[in-house]
């Protein structure tokens, strides 16, 4: 059990990690094993690719549609965008 700092409600989350290779200890590989962090990594990568203009329009639309269909991912995207917006 570890504190669920993403939810911010003081609850704990049951997390089971598997390490079969030394690369599994890399932070991104650990994050891929936790569903909430995996979703955040996907959004981060999408935004990074968009910024770098590496995505074509069809791929961008497909990824954005997947995010918008999932209420939790949509809210995370809104929160991230609000955090990046100048105040």
mmCIF file of C-alpha atoms in Angstrom:
data_model
loop_
_atom_site.group_PDB
_atom_site.id
_atom_site.type_symbol
_atom_site.label_atom_id
_atom_site.label_comp_id
_atom_site.label_asym_id
_atom_site.label_seq_id
_atom_site.Cartn_x
_atom_site.Cartn_y
_atom_site.Cartn_z
ATOM 1 C CA UNK A 1 0.000 0.000 0.000
ATOM 2 C CA UNK A 2 1.262 3.435 -0.969
ATOM 3 C CA UNK A 3 -0.268 6.909 -0.551
ATOM 4 C CA UNK A 4 -2.389 7.887 -3.568
ATOM 5 C CA UNK A 5 -0.964 11.351 -4.109
ATOM 6 C CA UNK A 6 -2.752 11.707 -7.460
ATOM 7 C CA UNK A 7 -6.212 11.645 -5.888
ATOM 8 C CA UNK A 8 -5.140 13.949 -3.072
ATOM 9 C CA UNK A 9 -7.686 12.446 -0.698
ATOM 10 C CA UNK A 10 -5.304 10.730 1.717
ATOM 11 C CA UNK A 11 -6.278 7.228 0.585
ATOM 12 C CA UNK A 12 -3.814 4.474 -0.120
ATOM 13 C CA UNK A 13 -3.513 2.473 -3.322
ATOM 14 C CA UNK A 14 -2.549 -1.175 -3.605
ATOM 15 C CA UNK A 15 0.327 -1.277 -6.103
ATOM 16 C CA UNK A 16 2.165 -4.379 -7.225
ATOM 17 C CA UNK A 17 5.284 -3.803 -9.305
ATOM 18 C CA UNK A 18 7.224 -6.396 -11.292
ATOM 19 C CA UNK A 19 10.941 -6.128 -11.946
ATOM 20 C CA UNK A 20 12.453 -8.647 -14.345
ATOM 21 C CA UNK A 21 15.177 -6.522 -15.876
ATOM 22 C CA UNK A 22 17.399 -3.685 -14.691
ATOM 23 C CA UNK A 23 15.537 -1.334 -17.070
ATOM 24 C CA UNK A 24 12.335 -2.018 -15.102
ATOM 25 C CA UNK A 25 13.773 0.227 -12.372
ATOM 26 C CA UNK A 26 13.734 3.301 -14.644
ATOM 27 C CA UNK A 27 11.101 5.838 -13.469
ATOM 28 C CA UNK A 28 9.113 5.716 -16.720
ATOM 29 C CA UNK A 29 9.022 1.907 -16.656
ATOM 30 C CA UNK A 30 7.770 1.935 -13.058
ATOM 31 C CA UNK A 31 5.100 4.494 -14.010
ATOM 32 C CA UNK A 32 3.932 2.268 -16.883
ATOM 33 C CA UNK A 33 2.948 -0.386 -14.335
ATOM 34 C CA UNK A 34 0.474 1.943 -12.569
ATOM 35 C CA UNK A 35 -2.686 2.641 -14.624
ATOM 36 C CA UNK A 36 -3.142 6.268 -13.529
ATOM 37 C CA UNK A 37 0.497 7.107 -14.212
ATOM 38 C CA UNK A 38 0.442 5.219 -17.518
ATOM 39 C CA UNK A 39 -2.444 7.452 -18.659
ATOM 40 C CA UNK A 40 -0.547 10.556 -17.597
ATOM 41 C CA UNK A 41 2.534 9.362 -19.498
ATOM 42 C CA UNK A 42 0.409 8.876 -22.602
ATOM 43 C CA UNK A 43 -0.946 12.415 -22.335
ATOM 44 C CA UNK A 44 2.520 13.825 -21.688
ATOM 45 C CA UNK A 45 3.895 12.044 -24.738
ATOM 46 C CA UNK A 46 1.002 13.216 -26.890
ATOM 47 C CA UNK A 47 1.497 16.834 -25.840
ATOM 48 C CA UNK A 48 5.257 16.582 -26.341
ATOM 49 C CA UNK A 49 4.761 15.154 -29.838
ATOM 50 C CA UNK A 50 2.222 17.827 -30.658
ATOM 51 C CA UNK A 51 4.656 20.495 -29.529
ATOM 52 C CA UNK A 52 7.351 18.965 -31.713
ATOM 53 C CA UNK A 53 4.968 18.751 -34.697
ATOM 54 C CA UNK A 54 5.703 15.046 -35.045
ATOM 55 C CA UNK A 55 2.071 13.978 -35.219
ATOM 56 C CA UNK A 56 0.036 14.102 -38.369
ATOM 57 C CA UNK A 57 -3.548 15.332 -38.050
ATOM 58 C CA UNK A 58 -5.177 11.861 -38.252
ATOM 59 C CA UNK A 59 -3.064 10.449 -35.436
ATOM 60 C CA UNK A 60 -3.637 13.518 -33.302
ATOM 61 C CA UNK A 61 -7.416 13.327 -33.790
ATOM 62 C CA UNK A 62 -7.437 9.614 -32.917
ATOM 63 C CA UNK A 63 -5.453 10.144 -29.705
ATOM 64 C CA UNK A 64 -7.492 13.188 -28.712
ATOM 65 C CA UNK A 65 -10.760 11.303 -29.296
ATOM 66 C CA UNK A 66 -9.541 8.487 -27.035
ATOM 67 C CA UNK A 67 -8.777 10.997 -24.283
ATOM 68 C CA UNK A 68 -12.089 12.819 -24.689
ATOM 69 C CA UNK A 69 -14.076 9.566 -24.509
ATOM 70 C CA UNK A 70 -12.601 8.799 -21.075
ATOM 71 C CA UNK A 71 -13.939 11.235 -18.435
ATOM 72 C CA UNK A 72 -10.968 10.693 -16.111
ATOM 73 C CA UNK A 73 -8.429 11.346 -18.873
ATOM 74 C CA UNK A 74 -10.421 14.374 -20.041
ATOM 75 C CA UNK A 75 -10.330 15.853 -16.558
ATOM 76 C CA UNK A 76 -6.597 15.171 -16.251
ATOM 77 C CA UNK A 77 -6.028 16.887 -19.596
ATOM 78 C CA UNK A 78 -8.068 19.915 -18.457
ATOM 79 C CA UNK A 79 -6.105 20.074 -15.208
ATOM 80 C CA UNK A 80 -2.794 19.865 -17.070
ATOM 81 C CA UNK A 81 -3.834 22.577 -19.525
ATOM 82 C CA UNK A 82 -4.970 24.850 -16.679
ATOM 83 C CA UNK A 83 -1.651 24.315 -14.919
ATOM 84 C CA UNK A 84 0.224 25.330 -18.089
ATOM 85 C CA UNK A 85 -1.912 28.381 -18.847
ATOM 86 C CA UNK A 86 -0.413 31.733 -17.851
ATOM 87 C CA UNK A 87 -2.152 33.403 -14.951
#
